Steps between C-alpha positions, in 0.01 A plus 500: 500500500661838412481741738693660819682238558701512123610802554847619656464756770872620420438554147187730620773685730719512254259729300411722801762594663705254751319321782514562849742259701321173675444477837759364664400156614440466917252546737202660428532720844805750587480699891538861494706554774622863542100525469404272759750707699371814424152369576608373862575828576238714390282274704730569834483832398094515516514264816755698742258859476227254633693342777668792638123701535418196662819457737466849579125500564402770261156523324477314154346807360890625428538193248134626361648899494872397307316284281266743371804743467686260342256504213453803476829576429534251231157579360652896445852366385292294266278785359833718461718257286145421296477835414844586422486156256209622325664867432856377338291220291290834342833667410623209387223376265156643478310261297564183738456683820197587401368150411692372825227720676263381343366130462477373133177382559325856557658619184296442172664322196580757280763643780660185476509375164567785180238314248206496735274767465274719718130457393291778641279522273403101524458593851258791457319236254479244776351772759230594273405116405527363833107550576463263198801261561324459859178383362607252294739361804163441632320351236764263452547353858141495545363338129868259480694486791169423722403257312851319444521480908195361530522213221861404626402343826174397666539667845525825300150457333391805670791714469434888409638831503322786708675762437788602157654826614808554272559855676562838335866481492569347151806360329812676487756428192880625634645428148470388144735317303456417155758183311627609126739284479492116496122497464310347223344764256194406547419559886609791722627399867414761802643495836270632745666579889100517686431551821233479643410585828087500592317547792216238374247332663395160410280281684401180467248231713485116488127417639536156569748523757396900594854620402586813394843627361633760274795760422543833641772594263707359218878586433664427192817609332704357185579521137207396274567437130254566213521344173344657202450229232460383234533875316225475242430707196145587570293639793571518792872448365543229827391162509543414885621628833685290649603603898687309757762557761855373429626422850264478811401819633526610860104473591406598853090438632378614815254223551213537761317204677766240283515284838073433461586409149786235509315246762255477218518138390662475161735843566660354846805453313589800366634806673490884385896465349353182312200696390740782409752266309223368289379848408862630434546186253194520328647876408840383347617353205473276345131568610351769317128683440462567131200753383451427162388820257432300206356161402574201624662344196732819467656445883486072488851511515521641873302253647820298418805706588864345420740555683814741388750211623616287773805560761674206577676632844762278615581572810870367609679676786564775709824619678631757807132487644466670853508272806134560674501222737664589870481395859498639813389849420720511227856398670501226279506518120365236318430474104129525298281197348409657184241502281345699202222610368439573135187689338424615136100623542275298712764175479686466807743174525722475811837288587574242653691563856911484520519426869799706662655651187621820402612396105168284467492273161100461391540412128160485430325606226136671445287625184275826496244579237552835403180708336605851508881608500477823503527625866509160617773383729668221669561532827703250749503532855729299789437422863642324760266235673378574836253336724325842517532764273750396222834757461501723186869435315407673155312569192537543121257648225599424159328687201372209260530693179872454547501159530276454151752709349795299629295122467767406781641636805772304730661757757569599841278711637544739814209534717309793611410638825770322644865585630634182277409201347462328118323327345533254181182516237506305137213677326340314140244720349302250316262578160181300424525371183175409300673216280701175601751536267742535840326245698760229482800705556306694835463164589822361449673819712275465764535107508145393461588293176614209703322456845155441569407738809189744450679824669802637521587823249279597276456473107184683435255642600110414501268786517106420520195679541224309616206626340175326604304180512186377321222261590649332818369210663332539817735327757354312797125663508290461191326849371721651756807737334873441623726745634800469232857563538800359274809346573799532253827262534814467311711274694512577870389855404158578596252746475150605603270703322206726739143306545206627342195467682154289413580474118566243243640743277759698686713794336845493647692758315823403654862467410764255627838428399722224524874448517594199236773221534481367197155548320594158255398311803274662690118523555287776604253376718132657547248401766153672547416413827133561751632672762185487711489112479863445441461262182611502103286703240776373223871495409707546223849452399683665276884423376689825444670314224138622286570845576921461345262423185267752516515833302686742647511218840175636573157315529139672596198310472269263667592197666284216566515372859514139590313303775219811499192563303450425112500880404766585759785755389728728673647807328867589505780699273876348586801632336857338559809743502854331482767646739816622289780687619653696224868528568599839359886514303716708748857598459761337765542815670134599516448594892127619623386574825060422602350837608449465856207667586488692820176399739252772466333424864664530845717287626258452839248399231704234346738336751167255589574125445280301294356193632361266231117485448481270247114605300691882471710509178586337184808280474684242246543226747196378543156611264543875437144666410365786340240654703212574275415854249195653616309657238294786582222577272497172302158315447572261781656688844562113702864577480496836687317447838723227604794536708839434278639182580830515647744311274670184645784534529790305522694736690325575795419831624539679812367762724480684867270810581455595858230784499139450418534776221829342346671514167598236320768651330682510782430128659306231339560221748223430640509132514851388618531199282903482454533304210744618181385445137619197360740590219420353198900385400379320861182416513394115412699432211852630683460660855786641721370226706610213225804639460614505822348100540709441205796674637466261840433199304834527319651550823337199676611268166831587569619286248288213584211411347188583637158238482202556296335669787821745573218800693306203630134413482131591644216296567165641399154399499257660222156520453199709410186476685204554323221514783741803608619636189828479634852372427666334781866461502673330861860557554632222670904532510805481311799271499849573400501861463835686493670699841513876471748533798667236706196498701327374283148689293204660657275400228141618388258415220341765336154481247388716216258393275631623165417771346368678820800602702352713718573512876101384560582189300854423636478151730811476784566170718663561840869490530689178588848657677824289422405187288526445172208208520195684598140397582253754444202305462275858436192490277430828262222581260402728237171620409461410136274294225640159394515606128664858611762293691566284194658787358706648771804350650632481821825676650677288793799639628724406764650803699773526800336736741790578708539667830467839565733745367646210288622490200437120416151598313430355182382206238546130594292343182219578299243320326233590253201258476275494213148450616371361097405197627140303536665295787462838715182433626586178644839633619859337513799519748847491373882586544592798306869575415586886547715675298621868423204625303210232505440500140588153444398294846654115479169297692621216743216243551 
């Protein structure tokens, strides 16, 4: 698999300058003893003032009285220096003084940046149309949002809004910015910097449980963009408006009576940062409202955006981090357990953790979709690992029109809002390519010619809109209609389309995309499920090898649906884009340098770890979605009153907001699930994980040679239920497995019931400390259909847990069990051998 781990970090610092000398090698911990020192004696020098009043029998209010001197003294000293500072910075240089004083975020855009322009007059347009822009914010929360809440879950059946106060303070546009260059001639791109600050009053009242809730006032700043296209030659010159938010804005809600609302049944698990996250991502790209101005036929073509390109991001190594980690009050210096975090739009992917490290290798590798360029950045943030709040150790923001430009990027880069520290970045800028005349040499570089795994880096790229359904069978209930939803698979990538209520012919209007292996031998998979009764309305499956044959790789029409009605037919347009990487000619001595953007928001606002939530953002290592294009003003509005779906991502998002009232900008973690984003050069076909099993296989052989079982083997039983739609799969040990210290393993099993690797789904055994032939004897199941579990696979793996603080964490074995078999519902129990990957399990009977 080509990735991180071909390339050479000193050829990258050979480029960028030379690298900063290793750590030497010794103990993670160094005493600071002049400090120590000093520290012993400030502390006498507090405690002998104290015990001489007391030997001496005075009154303690003499500590009180030099204490309050003390500070006053300093406080005046303080004030003094301040001011002189701030007087010799003036003569020195105006321009930054002033924006020293001032903090970037009260200053508009157009002081910051030279193209943005002041808009006054837009303003003065917005004042006088606000009256009018409030009324239809009313009509459309009472005749589509009111009537989405109440159709998407039955406790909300009498869910309605009382009151729709926008307030009289309307919209406020800080700046303009218009693109010339790099634009296609045919659209014009705006860059709106809004704000938005309204004293509004909206109220609304659940009857059935006698809740009422609402918002007192609504905060919300960021940089909107507004696409004019396509540029037509008649009336009104504009065929669509196209408006969404390129990076998540900072949105702030002064909720009242929110506490009444969340213990209704149904909403219990959400929490005002969730609701706020889902709000915030239904606002940014790739999700976007489009207002169409013309027909329908003249604006088809953005109900299915492409992408611009895809970033393939390896991620490799970083060097002179800071050392966050110390002991006793800071006496004792100890190093960081780094990790990063890397976002272009809504996609967030985060790093695995380098445990006590302060050069960390990651070499992982992750792949962005990329829809608008233009403004669009990447930006990489490290911390260091705590048990509480995780350490800030730097950040990058890298403008992505350089790396199209470039097509690839391998250099040293420093880090930002830090006193040192490097980091090591491989950038491919990728181009979709709508013929497969490069097909077999992507494949070939990528290695996906020769082995037989479903992920790993990506070839193409899959991009459907799911349009709608027709003449569905009923499900379960005769004369009764289903509640339909649609599940989409391409390997272990899956994806979920929104449910449309009591109807046998829903309108989806949706978009997904899919990151390809190897689209010779892969199928796209298509379930329309009941998700009231939780049974099949009919599948289909489709081999992406028709679309490589298919004009233009692109196929929109009908499809007939199997196991369902006579007449029933699902709608959908899918287009398959091949990844290329154009290597540009470049003289030997050609040098260039990324733009490194500065951040444009404080540094209190960004130093906030990210915690993974794993429904927030769009990632390559697991399904990556595209949340769908509302259309307002088309014949059928089912697409606009839903929430957006968050994409799933394979990286997994993160957040943390403390107030009520918080921004997400600054914090999304509000569920602390710490997991990193698999990599894709490491995901199932070659993990970090494998390697490293390799790595201690070869050192266990030793020149020997090892038996057919060389990671050992586990014993599992395997059946599906069918009274309780289940599938039952009991753990009972393993025999043989290898030591991962002289004490022995600490081994685990743990379950995932392929494609859905969420944490809900994930199935642990206890841990059996310092044996390598443990009984677990643990029965799991998994809520699923016998013919849905003929097409899934399960995921055993065999961990070392560990003690705490150790380093001796990782894989022992892995298995992957096809479930394609009619003996499942009488069940089996048999030896299975484990080996690096699981793709090819040996049975023992």
């Amino acid at each position: 698999m080509s990735g991180a781990q071909d390339e050479s970090p000193e050829a990258g610092a050979g480029r960028a300058g030379e690298r900063p000398a290793a750590e030497p090698p010794g103990g993670a911990l160094s005493v600071d003893v002049p400090g120590l020192l000093a520290q012993l004696a400030r502390s006498f020098a507090l405690l002998l003032p104290v015990y001489a009043l007391g030997y001496l029998g005075l009154s303690f209010s003499w500590v009180l009285l030099a204490l309050g001197l003390l500070a006053w003294c300093r406080r005046s000293r303080g004030l003094k220096a301040s001011r002189l500072c701030r007087a010799l910075a003036l003569l020195e240089d105006e321009e930054r003084a002033v924006r020293l004083g001032v903090r970037a975020c009260d200053l508009p855009a157009w002081v910051h940046f030279p193209d943005t322009e002041r808009a006054e007059w837009l303003n003065k347009t917005v004042k006088h149309m606000w009256p009018f822009i409030c009324q239809f914010v009313e009509k459309l929360f009472r005749e589509t949002i009111e009537p989405a809440v109440r159709g998407a879950n039955t406790h909300l059946s009498t869910f309605s809004f009382t009151k729709v106060d926008v307030g009289e303070q309307p919209l406020r546009i800080n700046g303009v910015k218009v693109y010339t260059e790099n634009v296609d001639k045919r659209q014009i791109i705006l860059d709106l910097q809004i704000s938005f600050v309204g004293n509004c009053e909206i109220d609304l009242e659940i009857k059935r449980y006698f809740c009422r809730a609402g918002v007192k006032s609504i905060q919300i700043h960021g940089t909107m963009r507004v696409i004019l296209e396509p540029l037509i030659g008649d009336m009104p010159l504009v065929g669509a408006l196209s408006i969404f938010f390129l990076r998540k804005p900072l949105l702030e809600i002064n909720w009242t009576g929110l506490t009444n609302l969340l213990d209704i049944p149904g909403l219990n698990g959400l929490s005002d940062t969730i609701i706020l996250d889902i709000i915030s991502n239904y606002l940014v790209l790739p999700n976007r409202i489009t207002v169409p101005l013309v027909s329908e036929i003249q604006i088809a073509q953005l109900r299915f955006p492409i992408p611009k390109g895809v970033l393939r991001i390896h991620f490799i190594e970083a060097q002179d981090l800071q050392g966050k980690d110390t002991y006793l009050k800071g006496l004792v210096k100890g190093k960081s357990d780094p990790y990063g975090i890397i976002r272009v739009g809504n996609q967030i992917f985060q790093s695995k953790v380098i445990k006590e490290n302060l050069s960390p290798k990651w070499n992982e590798v992750y792949e962005a979709l990329v829809y608008e360029h233009p403004g669009q950045e990447l930006e990489i943030e490290l911390f260091d690992e705590d048990p509480d709040k995780d350490d800030f150790l730097g950040s990058l923001m890298i403008d992505l029109i350089e790396v199209e430009k470039e097509r690839l990027l391998d250099e040293w880069f420093t880090l930002d809002e830090v006193p040192k520290g490097k980091l090591h970045l491989k950038l491919e800028w990728l181009t979709l390519m709508p013929n497969a005349s490069n097909l077999d040499k992507v494949l070939t570089d990528i290695r996906a010619d020769k082995d037989q795994a479903n992920d790993g880096l990506s070839s193409a790229l899959l991009i459907l809109y799911l349009d709608s359904a027709r003449n569905l069978p009923s499900g379960k209930k005769i004369n009764s209609n289903p509640n339909p939803l649609v599940q989409m698979s391409v390997g272990h990538r899956a994806q979920e389309s929104k449910i449309r209520y009591k109807t046998n012919e829903p309108v989806w209007e949706e978009n997904f995309t899919f990151f390809i292996h190897n689209p010779k031998r892969q199928d796209l998979e298509v379930e329309v499920k009941d998700e009231q009764h939780q049974c099949s309305l009919g599948n289909l499956k489709i081999p992406l090898s028709q679309l490589l044959a298919s004009e233009d790789m692109t196929m929109n029409q009908r499809f007939q649906l199997s196991n369902s009605g006579p007449n029933s037919t699902i709608k959908m347009k899918m287009a398959l884009r091949v990844l290329h990487h154009e290597k540009q000619e470049r003289p030997p001595d050609y040098q260039h340098s990324a733009q490194v953007k500065r951040p444009s928001v404080s540094k209190e606002g960004r130093k906030m770890p990210i915690k993974s939530q794993r429904s927030v953002s769009s990632g390559t290592g697991g399904s990556n979605t595209t949340p769908s294009t509302p259309v307002i003003g088309a014949a059928d509005k089912a697409g606009v009153e839903d929430k957006a779906q968050p994409p799933e991502a394979s990286p997994r998002a993160p957040h943390d907001l403390g107030r009520s009232s918080s921004s997400l900008l600054v914090s999304p973690s509000h569920v602390s699930v710490k997991e990193p984003t698999p990599s894709i050069a490491s995901d199932i076909s070659l993990p970090i994980a494998t390697q490293e099993l390799r790595q201690r296989l070869r050192q266990l052989e030793n020149g020997t040679t090892l038996g057919q079982s060389p990671l050992g083997q586990i014993q599992l039983t395997i059946r599906h239920s069918s009274q309780r739609n289940k599938l039952i799969v009991v753990v009972h040990s393993c025999r043989n497995l290898i030591a991962f210290s002289e004490d022995g393993s600490d081994p685990y099993v743990r379950l995932y019931l392929l494609p859905d690797k969420r944490r809900s789904g994930r199935r642990k055994t206890h841990v059996s400390k310092k044996t390598l032939n443990p009984v677990f004897d643990q029965s799991f199941d998994f809520s699923v259909s016998l013919p849905e579990v003929q097409r899934r696979t399960l995921d055993v793996a065999v961990k070392n847990s560990g003690g705490f603080l150790s380093k001796d964490k990782g894989l022992l074995g892995k298995v992957l069990v096809a479930l394609a078999s009619e003996e499942l519902a009488k069940g089996w129990t048999q030896w299975y051998d484990l080996t690096e990957d699981g793709v090819r399990p040996q049975v023992v009977t």
